Coordinates of C-alpha atoms in Angstrom, one line a residue:
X1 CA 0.0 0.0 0.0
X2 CA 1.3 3.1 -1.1
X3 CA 0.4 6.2 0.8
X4 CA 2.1 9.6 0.9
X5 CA 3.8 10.7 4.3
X6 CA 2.3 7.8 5.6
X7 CA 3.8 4.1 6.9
X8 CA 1.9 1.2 5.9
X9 CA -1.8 2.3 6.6
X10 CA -4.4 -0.4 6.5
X11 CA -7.8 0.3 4.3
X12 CA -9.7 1.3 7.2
X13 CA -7.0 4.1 8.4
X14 CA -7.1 5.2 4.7
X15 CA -10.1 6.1 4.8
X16 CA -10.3 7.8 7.6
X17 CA -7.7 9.7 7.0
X18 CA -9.4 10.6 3.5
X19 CA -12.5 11.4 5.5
X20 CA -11.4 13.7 8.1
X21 CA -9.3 16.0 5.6
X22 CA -12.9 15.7 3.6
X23 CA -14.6 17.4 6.5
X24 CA -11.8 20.1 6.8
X25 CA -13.9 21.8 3.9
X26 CA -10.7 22.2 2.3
X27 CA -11.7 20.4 -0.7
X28 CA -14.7 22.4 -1.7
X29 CA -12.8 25.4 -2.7
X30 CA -12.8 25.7 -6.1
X31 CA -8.8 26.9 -5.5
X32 CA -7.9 23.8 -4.3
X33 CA -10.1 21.8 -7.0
X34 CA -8.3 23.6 -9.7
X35 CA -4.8 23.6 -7.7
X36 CA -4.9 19.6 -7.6
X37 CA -6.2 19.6 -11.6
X38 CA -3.4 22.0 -12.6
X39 CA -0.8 19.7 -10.5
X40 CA -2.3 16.2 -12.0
X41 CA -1.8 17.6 -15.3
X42 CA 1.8 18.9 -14.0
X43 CA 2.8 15.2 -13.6
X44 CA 1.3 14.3 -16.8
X45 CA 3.4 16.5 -19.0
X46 CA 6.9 16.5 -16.7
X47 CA 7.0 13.0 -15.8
X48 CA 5.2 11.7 -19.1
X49 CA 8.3 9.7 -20.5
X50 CA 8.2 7.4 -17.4
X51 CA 4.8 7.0 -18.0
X52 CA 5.5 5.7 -21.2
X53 CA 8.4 3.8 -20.4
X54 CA 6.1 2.2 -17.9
X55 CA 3.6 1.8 -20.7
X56 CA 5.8 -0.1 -22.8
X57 CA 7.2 -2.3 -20.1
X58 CA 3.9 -3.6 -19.0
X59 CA 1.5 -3.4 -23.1
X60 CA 4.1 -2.8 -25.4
X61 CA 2.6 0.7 -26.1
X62 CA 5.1 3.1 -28.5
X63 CA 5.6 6.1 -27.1
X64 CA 3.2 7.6 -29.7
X65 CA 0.5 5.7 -28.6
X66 CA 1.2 5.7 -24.9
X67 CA 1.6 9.6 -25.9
X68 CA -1.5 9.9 -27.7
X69 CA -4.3 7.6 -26.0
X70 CA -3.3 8.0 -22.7
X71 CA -0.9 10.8 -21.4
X72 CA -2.4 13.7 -23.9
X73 CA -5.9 12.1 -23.6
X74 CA -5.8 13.3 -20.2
X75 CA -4.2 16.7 -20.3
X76 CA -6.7 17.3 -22.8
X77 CA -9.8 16.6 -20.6
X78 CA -8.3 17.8 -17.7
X79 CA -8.2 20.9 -19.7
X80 CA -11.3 20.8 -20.8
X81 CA -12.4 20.8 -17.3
X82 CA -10.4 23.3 -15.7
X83 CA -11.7 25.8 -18.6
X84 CA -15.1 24.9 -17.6
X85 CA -15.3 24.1 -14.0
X86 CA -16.3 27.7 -12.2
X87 CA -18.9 27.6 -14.6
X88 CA -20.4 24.3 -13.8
X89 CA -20.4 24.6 -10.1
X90 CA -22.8 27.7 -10.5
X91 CA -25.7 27.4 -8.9
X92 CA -28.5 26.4 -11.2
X93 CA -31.9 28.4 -10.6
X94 CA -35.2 26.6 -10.7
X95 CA -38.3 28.1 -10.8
X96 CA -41.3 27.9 -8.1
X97 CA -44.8 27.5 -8.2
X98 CA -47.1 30.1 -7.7
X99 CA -48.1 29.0 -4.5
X100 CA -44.7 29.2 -3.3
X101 CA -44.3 33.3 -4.6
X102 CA -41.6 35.1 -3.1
X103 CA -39.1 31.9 -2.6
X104 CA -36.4 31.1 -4.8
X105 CA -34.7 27.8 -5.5
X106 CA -31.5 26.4 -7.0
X107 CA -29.1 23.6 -7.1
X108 CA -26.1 23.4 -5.7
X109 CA -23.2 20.7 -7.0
X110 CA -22.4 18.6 -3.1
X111 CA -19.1 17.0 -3.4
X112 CA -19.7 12.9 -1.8
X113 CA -16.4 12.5 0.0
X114 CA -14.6 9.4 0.1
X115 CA -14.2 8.2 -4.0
X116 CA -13.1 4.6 -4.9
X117 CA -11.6 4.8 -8.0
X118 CA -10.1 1.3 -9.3
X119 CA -8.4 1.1 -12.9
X120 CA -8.0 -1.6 -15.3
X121 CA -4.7 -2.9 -17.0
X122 CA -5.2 -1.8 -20.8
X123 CA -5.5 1.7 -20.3
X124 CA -3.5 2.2 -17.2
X125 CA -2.8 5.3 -16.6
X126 CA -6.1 6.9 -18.7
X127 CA -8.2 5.2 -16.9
X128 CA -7.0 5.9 -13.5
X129 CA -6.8 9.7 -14.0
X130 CA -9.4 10.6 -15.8
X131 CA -11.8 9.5 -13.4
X132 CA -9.3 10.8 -10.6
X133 CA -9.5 14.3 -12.1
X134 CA -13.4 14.1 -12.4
X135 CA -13.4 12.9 -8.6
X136 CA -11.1 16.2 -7.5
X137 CA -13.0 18.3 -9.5
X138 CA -15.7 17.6 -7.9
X139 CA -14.7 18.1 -4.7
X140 CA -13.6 14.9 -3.1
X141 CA -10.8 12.9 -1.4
X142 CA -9.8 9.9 -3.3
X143 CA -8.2 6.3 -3.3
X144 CA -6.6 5.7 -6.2
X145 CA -6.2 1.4 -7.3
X146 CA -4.0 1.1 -10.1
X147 CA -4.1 -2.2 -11.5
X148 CA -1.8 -5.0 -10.4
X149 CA -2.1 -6.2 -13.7
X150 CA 0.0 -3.2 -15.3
X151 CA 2.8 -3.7 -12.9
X152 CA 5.3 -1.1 -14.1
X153 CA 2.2 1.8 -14.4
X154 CA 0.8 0.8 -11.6
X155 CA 4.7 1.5 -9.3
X156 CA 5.4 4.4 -11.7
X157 CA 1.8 6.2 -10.3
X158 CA 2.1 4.9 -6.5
X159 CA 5.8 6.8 -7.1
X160 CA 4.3 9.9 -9.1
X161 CA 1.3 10.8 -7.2
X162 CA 2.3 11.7 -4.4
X163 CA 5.2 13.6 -5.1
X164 CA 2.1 15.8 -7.3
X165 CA -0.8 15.9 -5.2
X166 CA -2.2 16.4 -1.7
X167 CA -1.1 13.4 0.3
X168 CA -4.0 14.1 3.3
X169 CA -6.8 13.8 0.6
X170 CA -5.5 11.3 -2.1
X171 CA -3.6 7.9 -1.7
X172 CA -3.2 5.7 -4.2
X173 CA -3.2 1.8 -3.1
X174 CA -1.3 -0.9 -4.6
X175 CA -1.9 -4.6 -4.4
X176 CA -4.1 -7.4 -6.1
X177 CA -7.5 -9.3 -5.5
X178 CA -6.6 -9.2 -1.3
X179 CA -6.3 -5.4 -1.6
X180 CA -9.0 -4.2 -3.5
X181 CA -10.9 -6.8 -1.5
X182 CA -10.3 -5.2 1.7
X183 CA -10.5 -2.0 0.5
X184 CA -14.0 -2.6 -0.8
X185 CA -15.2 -3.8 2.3
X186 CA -14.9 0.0 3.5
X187 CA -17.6 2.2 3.3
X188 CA -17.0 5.0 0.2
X189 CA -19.2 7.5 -0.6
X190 CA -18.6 6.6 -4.3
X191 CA -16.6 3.6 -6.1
X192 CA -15.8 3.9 -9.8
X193 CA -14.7 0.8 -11.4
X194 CA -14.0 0.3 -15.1
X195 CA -13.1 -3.7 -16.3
X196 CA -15.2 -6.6 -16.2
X197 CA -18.6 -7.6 -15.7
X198 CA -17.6 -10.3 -13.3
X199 CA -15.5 -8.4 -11.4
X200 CA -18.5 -5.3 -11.7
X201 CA -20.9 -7.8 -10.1
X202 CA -18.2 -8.3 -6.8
X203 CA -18.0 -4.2 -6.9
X204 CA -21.5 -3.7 -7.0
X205 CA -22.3 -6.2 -4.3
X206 CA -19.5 -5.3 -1.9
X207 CA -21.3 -1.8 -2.6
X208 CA -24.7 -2.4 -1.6
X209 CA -23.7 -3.5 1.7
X210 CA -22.9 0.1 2.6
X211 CA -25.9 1.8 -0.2
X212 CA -22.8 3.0 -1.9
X213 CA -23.6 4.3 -5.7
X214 CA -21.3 2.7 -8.0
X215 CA -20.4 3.6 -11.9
X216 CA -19.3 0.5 -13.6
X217 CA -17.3 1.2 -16.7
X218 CA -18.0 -2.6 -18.2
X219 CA -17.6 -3.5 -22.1
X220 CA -18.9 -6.1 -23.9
X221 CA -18.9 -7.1 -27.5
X222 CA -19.4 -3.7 -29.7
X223 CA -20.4 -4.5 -33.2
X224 CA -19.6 -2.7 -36.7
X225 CA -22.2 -2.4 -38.8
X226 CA -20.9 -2.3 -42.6
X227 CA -23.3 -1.6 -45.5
X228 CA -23.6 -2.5 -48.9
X229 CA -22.1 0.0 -51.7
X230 CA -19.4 1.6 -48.6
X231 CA -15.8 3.2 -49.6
X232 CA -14.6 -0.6 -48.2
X233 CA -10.7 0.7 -48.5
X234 CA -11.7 3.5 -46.0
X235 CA -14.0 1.4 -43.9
X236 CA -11.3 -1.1 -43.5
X237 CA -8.4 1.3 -43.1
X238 CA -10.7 2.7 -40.1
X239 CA -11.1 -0.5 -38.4
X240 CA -7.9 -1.8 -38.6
X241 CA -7.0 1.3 -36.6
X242 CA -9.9 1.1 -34.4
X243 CA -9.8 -2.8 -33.6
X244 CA -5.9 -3.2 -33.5
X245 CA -5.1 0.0 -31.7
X246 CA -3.6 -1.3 -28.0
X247 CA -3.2 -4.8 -29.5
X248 CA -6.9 -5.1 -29.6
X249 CA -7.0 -4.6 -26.0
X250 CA -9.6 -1.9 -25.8
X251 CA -13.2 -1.9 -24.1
X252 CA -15.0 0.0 -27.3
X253 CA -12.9 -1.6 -30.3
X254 CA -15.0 -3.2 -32.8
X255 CA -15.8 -6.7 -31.7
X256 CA -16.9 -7.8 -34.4
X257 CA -17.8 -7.1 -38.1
X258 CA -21.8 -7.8 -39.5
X259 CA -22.3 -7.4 -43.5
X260 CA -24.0 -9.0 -46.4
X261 CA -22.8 -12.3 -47.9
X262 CA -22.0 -10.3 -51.3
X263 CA -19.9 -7.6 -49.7
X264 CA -17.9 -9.4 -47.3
X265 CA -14.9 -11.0 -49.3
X266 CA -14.6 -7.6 -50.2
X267 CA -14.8 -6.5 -47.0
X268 CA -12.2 -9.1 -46.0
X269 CA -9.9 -8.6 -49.1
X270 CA -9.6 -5.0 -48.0
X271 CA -9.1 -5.9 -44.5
X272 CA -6.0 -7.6 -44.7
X273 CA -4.8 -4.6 -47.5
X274 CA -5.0 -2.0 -45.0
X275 CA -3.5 -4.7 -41.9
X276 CA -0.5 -4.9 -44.1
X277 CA -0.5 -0.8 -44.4
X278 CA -0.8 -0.1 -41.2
X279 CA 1.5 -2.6 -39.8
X280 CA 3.6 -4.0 -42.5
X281 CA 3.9 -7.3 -43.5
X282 CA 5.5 -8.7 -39.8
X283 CA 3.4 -6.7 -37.2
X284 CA 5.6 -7.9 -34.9
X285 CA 8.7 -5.3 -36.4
X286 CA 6.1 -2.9 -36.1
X287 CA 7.1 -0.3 -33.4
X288 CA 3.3 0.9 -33.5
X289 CA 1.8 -2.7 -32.7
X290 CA 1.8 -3.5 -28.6
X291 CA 1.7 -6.8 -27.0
X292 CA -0.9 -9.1 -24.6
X293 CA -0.9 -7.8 -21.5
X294 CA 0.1 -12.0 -20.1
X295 CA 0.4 -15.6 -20.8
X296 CA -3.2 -16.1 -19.1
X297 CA -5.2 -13.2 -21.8
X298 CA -2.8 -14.5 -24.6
X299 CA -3.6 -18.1 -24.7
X300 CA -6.9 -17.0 -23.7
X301 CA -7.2 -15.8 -27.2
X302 CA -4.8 -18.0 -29.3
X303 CA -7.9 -20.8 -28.3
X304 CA -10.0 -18.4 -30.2
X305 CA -8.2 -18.4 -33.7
X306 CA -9.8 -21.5 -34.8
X307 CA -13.4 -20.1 -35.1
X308 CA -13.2 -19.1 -38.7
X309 CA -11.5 -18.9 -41.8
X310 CA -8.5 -16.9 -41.6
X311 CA -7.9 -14.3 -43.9
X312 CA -4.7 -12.4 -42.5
X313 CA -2.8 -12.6 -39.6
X314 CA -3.1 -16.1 -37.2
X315 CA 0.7 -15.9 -36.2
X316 CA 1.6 -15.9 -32.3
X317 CA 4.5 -16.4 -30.3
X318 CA 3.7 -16.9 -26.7
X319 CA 7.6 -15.9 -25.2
X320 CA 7.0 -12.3 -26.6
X321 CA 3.1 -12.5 -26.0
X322 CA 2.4 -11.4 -29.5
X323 CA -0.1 -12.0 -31.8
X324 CA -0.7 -10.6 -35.1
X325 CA -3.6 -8.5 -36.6
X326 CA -5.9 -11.5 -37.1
X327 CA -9.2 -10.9 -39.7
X328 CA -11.5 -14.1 -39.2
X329 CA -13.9 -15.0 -42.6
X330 CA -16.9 -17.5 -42.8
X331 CA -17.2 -16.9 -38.6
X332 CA -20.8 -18.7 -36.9
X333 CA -22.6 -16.7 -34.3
X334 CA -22.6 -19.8 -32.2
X335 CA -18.5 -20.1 -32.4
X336 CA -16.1 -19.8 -29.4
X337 CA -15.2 -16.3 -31.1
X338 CA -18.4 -15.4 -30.4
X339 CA -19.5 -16.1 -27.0
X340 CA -17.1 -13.3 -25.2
X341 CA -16.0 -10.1 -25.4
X342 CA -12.6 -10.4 -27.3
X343 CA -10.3 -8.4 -26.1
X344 CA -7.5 -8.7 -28.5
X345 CA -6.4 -8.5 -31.9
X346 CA -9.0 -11.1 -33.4
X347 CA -11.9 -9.4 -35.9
X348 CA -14.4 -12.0 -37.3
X349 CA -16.8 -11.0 -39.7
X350 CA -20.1 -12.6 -40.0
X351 CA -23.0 -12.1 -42.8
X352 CA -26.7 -11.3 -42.1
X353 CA -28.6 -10.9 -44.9
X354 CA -29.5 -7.5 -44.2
X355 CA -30.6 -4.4 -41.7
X356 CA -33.2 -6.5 -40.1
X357 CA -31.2 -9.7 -39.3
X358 CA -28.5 -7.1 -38.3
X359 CA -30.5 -5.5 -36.2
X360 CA -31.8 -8.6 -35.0
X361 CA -28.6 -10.1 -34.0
X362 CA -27.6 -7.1 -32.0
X363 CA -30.7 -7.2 -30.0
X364 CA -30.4 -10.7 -29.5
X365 CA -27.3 -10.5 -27.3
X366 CA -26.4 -8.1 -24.2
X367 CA -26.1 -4.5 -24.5
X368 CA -23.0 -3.5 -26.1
X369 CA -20.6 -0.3 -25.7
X370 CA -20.0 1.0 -28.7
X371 CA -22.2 0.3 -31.8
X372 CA -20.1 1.8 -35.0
X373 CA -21.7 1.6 -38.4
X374 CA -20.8 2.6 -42.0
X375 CA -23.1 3.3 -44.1
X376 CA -24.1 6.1 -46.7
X377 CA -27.6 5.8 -46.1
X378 CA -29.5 8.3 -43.3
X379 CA -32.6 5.7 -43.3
X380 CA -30.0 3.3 -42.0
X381 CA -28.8 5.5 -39.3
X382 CA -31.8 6.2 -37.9
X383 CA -32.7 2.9 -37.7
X384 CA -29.9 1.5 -35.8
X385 CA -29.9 4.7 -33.3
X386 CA -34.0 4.3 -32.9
X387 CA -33.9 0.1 -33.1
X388 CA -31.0 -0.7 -31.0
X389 CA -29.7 0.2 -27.4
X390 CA -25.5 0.7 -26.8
X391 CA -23.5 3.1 -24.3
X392 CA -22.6 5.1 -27.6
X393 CA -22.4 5.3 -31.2
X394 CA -20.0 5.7 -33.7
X395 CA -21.0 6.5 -37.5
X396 CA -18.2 6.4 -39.9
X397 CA -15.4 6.1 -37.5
X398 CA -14.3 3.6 -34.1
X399 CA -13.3 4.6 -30.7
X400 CA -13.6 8.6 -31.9
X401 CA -16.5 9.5 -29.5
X402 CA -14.3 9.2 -26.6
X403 CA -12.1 11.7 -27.1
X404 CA -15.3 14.4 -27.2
X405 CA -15.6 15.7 -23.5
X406 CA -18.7 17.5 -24.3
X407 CA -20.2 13.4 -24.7
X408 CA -20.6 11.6 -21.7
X409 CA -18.8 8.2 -22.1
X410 CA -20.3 4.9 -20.5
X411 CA -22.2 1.6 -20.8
X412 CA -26.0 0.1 -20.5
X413 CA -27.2 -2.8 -19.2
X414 CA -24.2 -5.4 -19.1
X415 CA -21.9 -2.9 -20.9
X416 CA -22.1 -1.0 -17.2
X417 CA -23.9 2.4 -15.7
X418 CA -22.8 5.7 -15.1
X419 CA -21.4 7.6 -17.4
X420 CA -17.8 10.6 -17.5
X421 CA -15.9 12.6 -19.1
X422 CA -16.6 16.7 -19.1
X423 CA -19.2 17.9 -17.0
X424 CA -20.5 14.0 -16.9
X425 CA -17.8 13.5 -14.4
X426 CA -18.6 16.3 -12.2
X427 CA -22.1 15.0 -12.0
X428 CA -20.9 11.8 -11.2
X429 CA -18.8 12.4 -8.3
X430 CA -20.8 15.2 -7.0
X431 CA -24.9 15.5 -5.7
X432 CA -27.1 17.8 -7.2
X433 CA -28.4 19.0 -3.6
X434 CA -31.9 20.5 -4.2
X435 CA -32.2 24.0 -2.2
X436 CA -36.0 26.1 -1.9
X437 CA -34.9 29.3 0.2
X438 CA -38.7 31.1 1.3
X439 CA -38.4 34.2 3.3
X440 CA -39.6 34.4 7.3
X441 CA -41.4 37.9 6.6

């Protein structure tokens, strides 16, 4: 357990710790909000390189990409939000009835206090501070759980954090299942948890044993939608970049590919042209292509290979945890492929004869993340916004929606609940406190 200017503190001293400097007041003032924001970002652009280093130790991340989906993806919505915040915490006025004349009312952001926030591997260092910087803007005292998972991310930001940020009201705990088990058998007044559903379902019911609100950022397998008479070079270019950014290893990739029998060897074809383009013939010479995060997730996935025809890619090497761009033809919805999220660099494409059964075969299974479609047409469009139900959609283009922090960003149903990003994460970390003032004359 990591804790700044402390010795070894067990969960329950953590949070009492984080709970009395929450009831100093201190972290209401919109100074120290934006003085912890301004610092987080400090570490962010001084101490990025170790980041990445750390990023490439653990995933295999380039500096590029550790640069660009992670380290500036932050600064940028931390930005966002110290641009915005005064603004947001503005009391909002409401109006009154008539029988109430002469009182006025408002709402007033209430920070919650004690924030869980507990990051998963692929994202490391994104995901732990975005949510981080939506919990301090709001007001709170957080415990940060890197995951155990990233090893090298998760020592760099035990190291990092505190040297940056206000020890009394932020401590960032390192550790695996015992930790965070322990930890979540303490009462928070928020936890924010972004992996897996099975691991969502232990969050959420540790949670309810204390009525703490949860937001689970879950995933789930996100389809692409790709129509008939498309630009297929730049469909394919976009979700080669989209499915095989972080080695696949990415909650809103494309999971999988739906099209009609007639365009997909087209589709396919032009699949494996822009795989080679992006990546080269050997991915594995690639400096822009990562590796599995461990042997466990890797063979995990090289069972998975077999469910289709392959059309590029299939090459693996378990020593260096690599596997390379892999585009699956010919694919059954019933086939191992199929019955999980994938999590890797594995895209199978499977035919419906149309909208309808496309539509159909969406509905039929959970509720996904991300639905991205291609398509020219707007009757299409409307029909998979009005017809289906995911946390968000992406026409013409993977993954882009989460880099707009004017969207809010999370899942429904088994792809999680909550949502952040922007104001989204002030309102998540905060109450909207309801306040009718009525004269006594």
């Amino acid at each position: 357990m990591s804790a700044a200017g402390t010795a070894r503190e067990t969960p329950a001293e953590v949070v009492a710790r984080l709970r009395a400097a929450f009831r100093t007041g201190r972290t209401r003032d919109l100074s120290w909000r934006t003085d912890q924001l301004t610092r987080l970002r400090a570490l962010l652009t001084e101490r990025g390189d170790a980041l990445a280093e750390a990023l490439h130790a653990d995933l295999g991340k380039s500096r590029k990409e550790a640069y660009r989906t992670e380290i500036d993806f932050t600064v940028r919505e931390i930005d966002h939000t110290l641009e915005r915040l005064a603004g947001w915490l503005e009391p909002e006025p409401a109006p009154v009835p008539a029988v109430l004349a002469g009182a006025t009312a408002h709402t007033v952001q209430d920070p919650l206090g004690v924030v869980l926030v507990i990051a998963p591997w692929n994202y490391p260092v994104q995901l732990l501070l975005a949510p981080v910087a939506g919990a301090l803007a709001a007001g709170n005292t957080v415990v940060a759980k890197p995951s155990e998972l990233a090893p090298a991310t998760s020592a760099a930001l035990a190291r990092l954090l505190p040297e940056y940020l206000d020890g009394d009201t932020l401590t960032v705990v390192e550790g695996g299942v015992p930790e965070t088990t322990a930890l979540l058998a303490e009462r928070f007044d928020h936890i924010f948890y972004t992996g897996n559903g099975t691991v969502g379902r232990i969050v959420m019911a540790a949670a309810a044993k204390h009525l703490t609100p949860v937001t689970l950022e879950l995933g789930g397998k996100s389809p692409a939608f790709v129509d008939r008479d498309t630009d297929l070079k730049t469909v394919a270019a976009r979700l080669v970049s989209g499915k095989f950014l972080n080695t696949g290893q990415t909650c809103v990739a494309p999971d999988y590919v739906l099209t009609d029998p007639e365009t997909a060897p087209a589709l396919t074809d032009a699949l494996a042209a822009a795989v080679e383009e992006q990546f080269g013939t050997d991915a594995s010479q690639s400096p822009e292509y990562g590796r599995i995060v461990n042997e466990r997730h890797f063979d995990r996935l090289v069972s998975l290979l077999d469910s289709g025809r392959t059309v590029t890619g299939g090459a693996h090497d378990r020593d260096t945890k690599y596997i390379a761009p892999t585009v699956l033809a010919d694919v059954a919805p019933d086939s191992p492929v199929m019955q999980e999220e994938i999590f890797g660099p594995v895209l199978p494409v499977l035919t419906v004869d149309g909208l309808d059964e496309a539509i159909g075969f969406i509905n039929d299974r959970d509720k996904p993340l991300a639905l991205y479609a291609f398509t020219e047409s707007p009757g299409v469009r409307e029909r998979l916004l009005a017809e289906t139900s995911s946390g968000g959609v992406g026409m013409g283009l993977p993954l882009a929606h989460l880099t707009v922090s004017d969207l809010p960003f999370g899942g429904v149903g088994e792809s999680g609940m909550g949502n952040y990003h922007g104001r989204y994460s002030l309102e998540t970390f905060s109450h909207r406190k309801a306040v009718l003032d009525t004269p006594l004359g």
